[in-house]
Amino acid sequence: MGYAMDPALVEIERKVEAGVSLGMDDGLALYRTADLHNLGRIARAQKERKSGKNVFYVLNRYINSTNVCYANCKFCSFAADEFKEKDRVFRMTADQVFEKALETGTNFNQLHIVGGHDPRQLSLDYWLPLMRRFKDALPHVQLSLFTAAEIDYMAKRHRMSYPEIIAQLKEAGLDNVNGGGAEIFAEETRAKICANKVNSENWLEIHEELHRQGVASNATMLYGHIESLEDRVDHLLRLRASQERSPGFNAFIPLAFHPDGNELNDCGWTGGLDDIRTFAVARLMLDNFDHIKAYWMIQGIKICQVALEFGADDMDGTHGSTDEEMIYHSAGTQSGQYVDDREFRRLIEAVGYTPVRRNSTYDEFPYDWSPVEQELIHA
């Protein structure tokens, strides 16, 4: 015995197939529908119109360079006050970051580094020489560094405009900026969870300036805390409008809130249905984004496999076998730290898709590609 498709989805599917962008009411209907099967089917069809049967992954290295941070975000379990929490504080030197990136070899295509709002580390004196050193030693590796929040902090520290500081970072080798710091754009909610961080308008302005100068970036949304469904859809609509004004976002990554050890722990964990629904809504609302990324470190590998049936087309990175992600692990994620690339391909093929190795900007590589041995420069 069959069942009737949710009438709201019938109209939304018609719009999607006609190339009509969805609005606030459509987004809320997608979040509220009980017809999860057809929601997934429509999102999956849209994903396949974008990237066919391909699902992307990257061989990368991941480093958190410091946990010193004075943003004081309510959802964060990673940040440490260097005066009040001396036992927790770490701050890597430039040499330590360089050595860590190369610790398990050079066969990777992306270096992903994120830290905190650290007045000692977030300086051009620290980063520009280190970025040039990486480019000299590893010309095949794209530098995927910072968040817009970190760039805003660095610009204020140096009393520079966004165009000025982005130009210097690009000249030193910045290829891509990570999507963090977006959290939730709705100002009232944002003021409650991250009042000291870059505001929504400036987060978007930084990314649009990056794109104008030829630096790619990703976008995120932190969901599952105190935000409303209206806040989530508003966030996606603002990202879509930004992409329209200044194209350059490669991928959108939904970030599920994790509650352990932070001030919003009463919000609890997101459920699997909310996770996969959010992937589908993102795929359908962000019609001018090519890629929706399921980051296994956050939602877990099994949910990410299901997300591929709900519009996601990327499983993100392997990390190095000795890498240690700390932001989500501080907040209670049970995911591991490393997945072998052969296992990545097996997981993707098991869902019926074709695994494709990529770099930050989605250039494609054969699965067994490896760089020509480089003579590493240890300045």
mmCIF file of N, CA and C in Angstrom, residues 25-128:
data_model
loop_
_atom_site.group_PDB
_atom_site.id
_atom_site.type_symbol
_atom_site.label_atom_id
_atom_site.label_comp_id
_atom_site.label_asym_id
_atom_site.label_seq_id
_atom_site.Cartn_x
_atom_site.Cartn_y
_atom_site.Cartn_z
ATOM 1 N N ASP A 25 9.736 29.958 3.364
ATOM 2 C CA ASP A 25 8.643 29.014 3.628
ATOM 3 C C ASP A 25 8.985 27.617 3.113
ATOM 4 N N ASP A 26 9.667 27.556 1.973
ATOM 5 C CA ASP A 26 10.081 26.245 1.447
ATOM 6 C C ASP A 26 11.066 25.574 2.406
ATOM 7 N N GLY A 27 12.023 26.346 2.895
ATOM 8 C CA GLY A 27 13.012 25.783 3.803
ATOM 9 C C GLY A 27 12.376 25.246 5.076
ATOM 10 N N LEU A 28 11.418 25.991 5.621
ATOM 11 C CA LEU A 28 10.735 25.526 6.832
ATOM 12 C C LEU A 28 9.920 24.268 6.544
ATOM 13 N N ALA A 29 9.308 24.222 5.361
ATOM 14 C CA ALA A 29 8.547 23.022 4.997
ATOM 15 C C ALA A 29 9.462 21.809 4.884
ATOM 16 N N LEU A 30 10.662 22.004 4.357
ATOM 17 C CA LEU A 30 11.622 20.897 4.254
ATOM 18 C C LEU A 30 12.029 20.405 5.642
ATOM 19 N N TYR A 31 12.231 21.346 6.564
ATOM 20 C CA TYR A 31 12.615 20.934 7.916
ATOM 21 C C TYR A 31 11.473 20.245 8.658
ATOM 22 N N ARG A 32 10.224 20.621 8.342
ATOM 23 C CA ARG A 32 9.089 20.126 9.131
ATOM 24 C C ARG A 32 8.394 18.918 8.517
ATOM 25 N N THR A 33 8.712 18.580 7.274
ATOM 26 C CA THR A 33 7.993 17.469 6.651
ATOM 27 C C THR A 33 8.296 16.153 7.378
ATOM 28 N N ALA A 34 7.245 15.322 7.463
ATOM 29 C CA ALA A 34 7.430 13.972 8.006
ATOM 30 C C ALA A 34 7.803 12.988 6.904
ATOM 31 N N ASP A 35 7.789 13.467 5.659
ATOM 32 C CA ASP A 35 8.036 12.596 4.498
ATOM 33 C C ASP A 35 9.542 12.544 4.209
ATOM 34 N N LEU A 36 10.249 11.919 5.116
ATOM 35 C CA LEU A 36 11.718 11.911 5.028
ATOM 36 C C LEU A 36 12.200 11.172 3.776
ATOM 37 N N HIS A 37 11.472 10.138 3.402
ATOM 38 C CA HIS A 37 11.884 9.359 2.228
ATOM 39 C C HIS A 37 11.937 10.245 0.979
ATOM 40 N N ASN A 38 10.873 11.006 0.747
ATOM 41 C CA ASN A 38 10.860 11.840 -0.459
ATOM 42 C C ASN A 38 11.780 13.052 -0.324
ATOM 43 N N LEU A 39 11.962 13.549 0.896
ATOM 44 C CA LEU A 39 12.952 14.611 1.090
ATOM 45 C C LEU A 39 14.325 14.133 0.628
ATOM 46 N N GLY A 40 14.707 12.939 1.062
ATOM 47 C CA GLY A 40 15.996 12.390 0.649
ATOM 48 C C GLY A 40 16.060 12.156 -0.849
ATOM 49 N N ARG A 41 14.970 11.658 -1.419
ATOM 50 C CA ARG A 41 14.957 11.381 -2.858
ATOM 51 C C ARG A 41 15.165 12.669 -3.664
ATOM 52 N N ILE A 42 14.484 13.749 -3.266
ATOM 53 C CA ILE A 42 14.616 15.012 -4.006
ATOM 54 C C ILE A 42 16.027 15.584 -3.853
ATOM 55 N N ALA A 43 16.568 15.508 -2.640
ATOM 56 C CA ALA A 43 17.930 16.024 -2.412
ATOM 57 C C ALA A 43 18.967 15.199 -3.172
ATOM 58 N N ARG A 44 18.761 13.889 -3.181
ATOM 59 C CA ARG A 44 19.712 13.011 -3.888
ATOM 60 C C ARG A 44 19.691 13.305 -5.388
ATOM 61 N N ALA A 45 18.506 13.525 -5.942
ATOM 62 C CA ALA A 45 18.410 13.852 -7.368
ATOM 63 C C ALA A 45 19.120 15.167 -7.677
ATOM 64 N N GLN A 46 18.987 16.148 -6.780
ATOM 65 C CA GLN A 46 19.680 17.423 -6.983
ATOM 66 C C GLN A 46 21.194 17.239 -6.907
ATOM 67 N N LYS A 47 21.661 16.427 -5.952
ATOM 68 C CA LYS A 47 23.103 16.122 -5.865
ATOM 69 C C LYS A 47 23.589 15.489 -7.165
ATOM 70 N N GLU A 48 22.812 14.569 -7.720
ATOM 71 C CA GLU A 48 23.274 13.873 -8.921
ATOM 72 C C GLU A 48 23.221 14.783 -10.149
ATOM 73 N N ARG A 49 22.351 15.797 -10.121
ATOM 74 C CA ARG A 49 22.398 16.792 -11.208
ATOM 75 C C ARG A 49 23.687 17.606 -11.127
ATOM 76 N N LYS A 50 24.218 17.796 -9.913
ATOM 77 C CA LYS A 50 25.441 18.592 -9.723
ATOM 78 C C LYS A 50 26.700 17.775 -10.020
ATOM 79 N N SER A 51 26.795 16.589 -9.433
ATOM 80 C CA SER A 51 28.064 15.851 -9.486
ATOM 81 C C SER A 51 27.900 14.394 -9.880
ATOM 82 N N GLY A 52 26.758 14.051 -10.462
ATOM 83 C CA GLY A 52 26.562 12.682 -10.926
ATOM 84 C C GLY A 52 26.717 11.680 -9.803
ATOM 85 N N LYS A 53 27.445 10.617 -10.085
ATOM 86 C CA LYS A 53 27.659 9.563 -9.095
ATOM 87 C C LYS A 53 28.953 9.765 -8.308
ATOM 88 N N ASN A 54 29.609 10.904 -8.531
ATOM 89 C CA ASN A 54 30.871 11.145 -7.823
ATOM 90 C C ASN A 54 30.630 11.552 -6.371
ATOM 91 N N VAL A 55 31.470 11.048 -5.495
ATOM 92 C CA VAL A 55 31.553 11.526 -4.105
ATOM 93 C C VAL A 55 33.029 11.767 -3.808
ATOM 94 N N PHE A 56 33.328 12.943 -3.269
ATOM 95 C CA PHE A 56 34.707 13.401 -3.164
ATOM 96 C C PHE A 56 35.297 13.160 -1.769
ATOM 97 N N TYR A 57 36.616 13.038 -1.735
ATOM 98 C CA TYR A 57 37.365 12.958 -0.476
ATOM 99 C C TYR A 57 38.747 13.523 -0.736
ATOM 100 N N VAL A 58 39.456 13.876 0.338
ATOM 101 C CA VAL A 58 40.780 14.466 0.180
ATOM 102 C C VAL A 58 41.768 13.804 1.146
ATOM 103 N N LEU A 59 42.968 13.561 0.662
ATOM 104 C CA LEU A 59 44.066 13.172 1.551
ATOM 105 C C LEU A 59 44.650 14.462 2.109
ATOM 106 N N ASN A 60 44.538 14.634 3.416
ATOM 107 C CA ASN A 60 44.942 15.918 3.997
ATOM 108 C C ASN A 60 45.674 15.723 5.325
ATOM 109 N N ARG A 61 46.126 16.830 5.858
ATOM 110 C CA ARG A 61 46.659 16.883 7.227
ATOM 111 C C ARG A 61 45.857 17.933 7.967
ATOM 112 N N TYR A 62 45.596 17.657 9.250
ATOM 113 C CA TYR A 62 44.768 18.546 10.051
ATOM 114 C C TYR A 62 45.538 18.920 11.317
ATOM 115 N N ILE A 63 45.615 20.214 11.580
ATOM 116 C CA ILE A 63 46.366 20.684 12.756
ATOM 117 C C ILE A 63 45.578 21.779 13.474
ATOM 118 N N ASN A 64 45.441 21.668 14.773
ATOM 119 C CA ASN A 64 45.000 22.783 15.613
ATOM 120 C C ASN A 64 46.272 23.381 16.203
ATOM 121 N N SER A 65 46.589 24.624 15.824
ATOM 122 C CA SER A 65 47.891 25.199 16.165
ATOM 123 C C SER A 65 47.926 25.818 17.554
ATOM 124 N N THR A 66 46.811 26.172 18.129
ATOM 125 C CA THR A 66 46.749 26.689 19.514
ATOM 126 C C THR A 66 45.308 26.613 19.998
ATOM 127 N N ASN A 67 45.149 26.437 21.302
ATOM 128 C CA ASN A 67 43.800 26.514 21.877
ATOM 129 C C ASN A 67 43.611 27.799 22.681
ATOM 130 N N VAL A 68 44.610 28.676 22.659
ATOM 131 C CA VAL A 68 44.462 29.977 23.321
ATOM 132 C C VAL A 68 43.439 30.796 22.539
ATOM 133 N N CYS A 69 42.397 31.253 23.212
ATOM 134 C CA CYS A 69 41.336 31.969 22.515
ATOM 135 C C CYS A 69 40.566 32.829 23.499
ATOM 136 N N TYR A 70 40.294 34.053 23.076
ATOM 137 C CA TYR A 70 39.555 34.977 23.926
ATOM 138 C C TYR A 70 38.196 35.344 23.339
ATOM 139 N N ALA A 71 37.680 34.520 22.431
ATOM 140 C CA ALA A 71 36.353 34.774 21.887
ATOM 141 C C ALA A 71 35.249 34.415 22.883
ATOM 142 N N ASN A 72 35.530 33.435 23.758
ATOM 143 C CA ASN A 72 34.597 33.047 24.821
ATOM 144 C C ASN A 72 33.232 32.628 24.271
ATOM 145 N N CYS A 73 33.225 31.804 23.242
ATOM 146 C CA CYS A 73 31.973 31.310 22.679
ATOM 147 C C CYS A 73 31.344 30.272 23.616
ATOM 148 N N LYS A 74 30.044 30.352 23.790
ATOM 149 C CA LYS A 74 29.345 29.518 24.769
ATOM 150 C C LYS A 74 29.314 28.045 24.363
ATOM 151 N N PHE A 75 29.460 27.758 23.085
ATOM 152 C CA PHE A 75 29.366 26.386 22.584
ATOM 153 C C PHE A 75 30.717 25.687 22.523
ATOM 154 N N CYS A 76 31.778 26.372 22.905
ATOM 155 C CA CYS A 76 33.131 25.844 22.673
ATOM 156 C C CYS A 76 33.675 25.145 23.910
ATOM 157 N N SER A 77 34.277 23.970 23.699
ATOM 158 C CA SER A 77 34.929 23.228 24.776
ATOM 159 C C SER A 77 36.438 23.178 24.577
ATOM 160 N N PHE A 78 36.907 23.783 23.505
ATOM 161 C CA PHE A 78 38.309 23.681 23.092
ATOM 162 C C PHE A 78 39.149 24.833 23.633
ATOM 163 N N ALA A 79 38.591 26.037 23.665
ATOM 164 C CA ALA A 79 39.372 27.230 24.000
ATOM 165 C C ALA A 79 39.888 27.184 25.429
ATOM 166 N N ALA A 80 41.048 27.814 25.647
ATOM 167 C CA ALA A 80 41.647 27.878 26.973
ATOM 168 C C ALA A 80 42.150 29.295 27.237
ATOM 169 N N ASP A 81 41.968 29.735 28.473
ATOM 170 C CA ASP A 81 42.495 31.027 28.926
ATOM 171 C C ASP A 81 43.915 30.795 29.425
ATOM 172 N N GLU A 82 44.885 31.434 28.781
ATOM 173 C CA GLU A 82 46.279 31.124 29.110
ATOM 174 C C GLU A 82 46.674 31.535 30.521
ATOM 175 N N PHE A 83 45.896 32.384 31.178
ATOM 176 C CA PHE A 83 46.225 32.790 32.543
ATOM 177 C C PHE A 83 45.472 31.975 33.595
ATOM 178 N N LYS A 84 44.257 31.528 33.243
ATOM 179 C CA LYS A 84 43.437 30.798 34.210
ATOM 180 C C LYS A 84 43.511 29.291 34.040
ATOM 181 N N GLU A 85 43.937 28.815 32.859
ATOM 182 C CA GLU A 85 43.942 27.368 32.594
ATOM 183 C C GLU A 85 45.309 26.942 32.048
ATOM 184 N N LYS A 86 46.339 27.219 32.811
ATOM 185 C CA LYS A 86 47.701 26.986 32.324
ATOM 186 C C LYS A 86 47.955 25.518 31.984
ATOM 187 N N ASP A 87 47.290 24.603 32.679
ATOM 188 C CA ASP A 87 47.525 23.182 32.427
ATOM 189 C C ASP A 87 46.948 22.726 31.084
ATOM 190 N N ARG A 88 45.989 23.468 30.549
ATOM 191 C CA ARG A 88 45.340 23.066 29.294
ATOM 192 C C ARG A 88 45.931 23.762 28.077
ATOM 193 N N VAL A 89 46.643 24.827 28.292
ATOM 194 C CA VAL A 89 47.071 25.671 27.173
ATOM 195 C C VAL A 89 48.159 25.001 26.330
ATOM 196 N N PHE A 90 48.015 25.120 25.015
ATOM 197 C CA PHE A 90 49.129 24.787 24.134
ATOM 198 C C PHE A 90 49.200 25.821 23.016
ATOM 199 N N ARG A 91 50.376 26.073 22.553
ATOM 200 C CA ARG A 91 50.607 27.031 21.460
ATOM 201 C C ARG A 91 51.816 26.527 20.680
ATOM 202 N N MET A 92 51.595 26.028 19.460
ATOM 203 C CA MET A 92 52.687 25.446 18.679
ATOM 204 C C MET A 92 53.533 26.543 18.050
ATOM 205 N N THR A 93 54.830 26.311 18.026
ATOM 206 C CA THR A 93 55.699 27.219 17.286
ATOM 207 C C THR A 93 55.557 26.951 15.798
ATOM 208 N N ALA A 94 56.052 27.868 14.978
ATOM 209 C CA ALA A 94 55.992 27.665 13.527
ATOM 210 C C ALA A 94 56.758 26.402 13.132
ATOM 211 N N ASP A 95 57.903 26.166 13.751
ATOM 212 C CA ASP A 95 58.669 24.944 13.451
ATOM 213 C C ASP A 95 57.863 23.697 13.798
ATOM 214 N N GLN A 96 57.173 23.733 14.918
ATOM 215 C CA GLN A 96 56.380 22.568 15.329
ATOM 216 C C GLN A 96 55.239 22.306 14.342
ATOM 217 N N VAL A 97 54.597 23.365 13.859
ATOM 218 C CA VAL A 97 53.524 23.195 12.870
ATOM 219 C C VAL A 97 54.086 22.582 11.590
ATOM 220 N N PHE A 98 55.235 23.077 11.152
ATOM 221 C CA PHE A 98 55.846 22.573 9.922
ATOM 222 C C PHE A 98 56.196 21.092 10.064
ATOM 223 N N GLU A 99 56.851 20.758 11.151
ATOM 224 C CA GLU A 99 57.266 19.373 11.355
ATOM 225 C C GLU A 99 56.046 18.454 11.498
ATOM 226 N N LYS A 100 55.013 18.939 12.184
ATOM 227 C CA LYS A 100 53.817 18.110 12.370
ATOM 228 C C LYS A 100 53.150 17.786 11.038
ATOM 229 N N ALA A 101 53.103 18.766 10.143
ATOM 230 C CA ALA A 101 52.459 18.551 8.854
ATOM 231 C C ALA A 101 53.153 17.462 8.040
ATOM 232 N N LEU A 102 54.461 17.336 8.234
ATOM 233 C CA LEU A 102 55.246 16.383 7.435
ATOM 234 C C LEU A 102 55.494 15.071 8.160
ATOM 235 N N GLU A 103 54.924 14.929 9.331
ATOM 236 C CA GLU A 103 55.250 13.809 10.214
ATOM 237 C C GLU A 103 54.955 12.456 9.589
ATOM 238 N N THR A 104 53.907 12.374 8.763
ATOM 239 C CA THR A 104 53.544 11.076 8.187
ATOM 240 C C THR A 104 53.631 11.084 6.660
ATOM 241 N N GLY A 105 54.581 11.864 6.153
ATOM 242 C CA GLY A 105 54.834 11.848 4.729
ATOM 243 C C GLY A 105 54.240 13.041 3.998
ATOM 244 N N THR A 106 54.474 13.067 2.687
ATOM 245 C CA THR A 106 54.082 14.229 1.884
ATOM 246 C C THR A 106 52.981 13.921 0.877
ATOM 247 N N ASN A 107 52.437 12.705 0.913
ATOM 248 C CA ASN A 107 51.401 12.348 -0.052
ATOM 249 C C ASN A 107 50.038 12.829 0.430
ATOM 250 N N PHE A 108 49.832 14.132 0.363
ATOM 251 C CA PHE A 108 48.536 14.711 0.690
ATOM 252 C C PHE A 108 48.361 15.971 -0.138
ATOM 253 N N ASN A 109 47.113 16.423 -0.268
ATOM 254 C CA ASN A 109 46.796 17.544 -1.167
ATOM 255 C C ASN A 109 46.268 18.778 -0.457
ATOM 256 N N GLN A 110 46.043 18.669 0.844
ATOM 257 C CA GLN A 110 45.475 19.802 1.571
ATOM 258 C C GLN A 110 46.051 19.843 2.987
ATOM 259 N N LEU A 111 46.426 21.040 3.409
ATOM 260 C CA LEU A 111 46.834 21.264 4.801
ATOM 261 C C LEU A 111 45.778 22.154 5.455
ATOM 262 N N HIS A 112 45.113 21.613 6.448
ATOM 263 C CA HIS A 112 43.979 22.287 7.108
ATOM 264 C C HIS A 112 44.411 22.662 8.527
ATOM 265 N N ILE A 113 44.511 23.976 8.792
ATOM 266 C CA ILE A 113 44.940 24.438 10.118
ATOM 267 C C ILE A 113 43.917 25.426 10.657
ATOM 268 N N VAL A 114 43.525 25.226 11.904
ATOM 269 C CA VAL A 114 42.616 26.134 12.612
ATOM 270 C C VAL A 114 43.126 26.293 14.035
ATOM 271 N N GLY A 115 43.059 27.522 14.563
ATOM 272 C CA GLY A 115 43.469 27.760 15.944
ATOM 273 C C GLY A 115 42.418 28.552 16.692
ATOM 274 N N GLY A 116 42.865 29.514 17.487
ATOM 275 C CA GLY A 116 41.942 30.338 18.261
ATOM 276 C C GLY A 116 42.252 31.812 18.089
ATOM 277 N N HIS A 117 41.516 32.638 18.808
ATOM 278 C CA HIS A 117 41.783 34.078 18.799
ATOM 279 C C HIS A 117 42.915 34.336 19.782
ATOM 280 N N ASP A 118 44.122 34.039 19.324
ATOM 281 C CA ASP A 118 45.321 34.093 20.171
ATOM 282 C C ASP A 118 46.143 35.327 19.776
ATOM 283 N N PRO A 119 46.271 36.293 20.662
ATOM 284 C CA PRO A 119 46.990 37.518 20.286
ATOM 285 C C PRO A 119 48.459 37.294 19.965
ATOM 286 N N ARG A 120 49.050 36.220 20.450
ATOM 287 C CA ARG A 120 50.467 35.963 20.159
ATOM 288 C C ARG A 120 50.660 35.196 18.855
ATOM 289 N N GLN A 121 49.707 34.309 18.526
ATOM 290 C CA GLN A 121 49.933 33.501 17.322
ATOM 291 C C GLN A 121 49.297 34.106 16.073
ATOM 292 N N LEU A 122 48.181 34.773 16.211
ATOM 293 C CA LEU A 122 47.511 35.300 15.012
ATOM 294 C C LEU A 122 48.164 36.600 14.562
ATOM 295 N N SER A 123 49.319 36.466 13.997
ATOM 296 C CA SER A 123 50.039 37.633 13.483
ATOM 297 C C SER A 123 50.660 37.289 12.144
ATOM 298 N N LEU A 124 50.838 38.302 11.317
ATOM 299 C CA LEU A 124 51.480 38.089 10.017
ATOM 300 C C LEU A 124 52.930 37.661 10.191
ATOM 301 N N ASP A 125 53.587 38.118 11.239
ATOM 302 C CA ASP A 125 54.981 37.724 11.484
ATOM 303 C C ASP A 125 55.099 36.214 11.675
ATOM 304 N N TYR A 126 54.096 35.617 12.252
ATOM 305 C CA TYR A 126 54.098 34.171 12.471
ATOM 306 C C TYR A 126 53.741 33.433 11.174
ATOM 307 N N TRP A 127 52.644 33.868 10.513
ATOM 308 C CA TRP A 127 52.081 33.063 9.444
ATOM 309 C C TRP A 127 52.720 33.252 8.080
ATOM 310 N N LEU A 128 53.071 34.472 7.696
ATOM 311 C CA LEU A 128 53.569 34.654 6.329
ATOM 312 C C LEU A 128 54.843 33.844 6.051
#
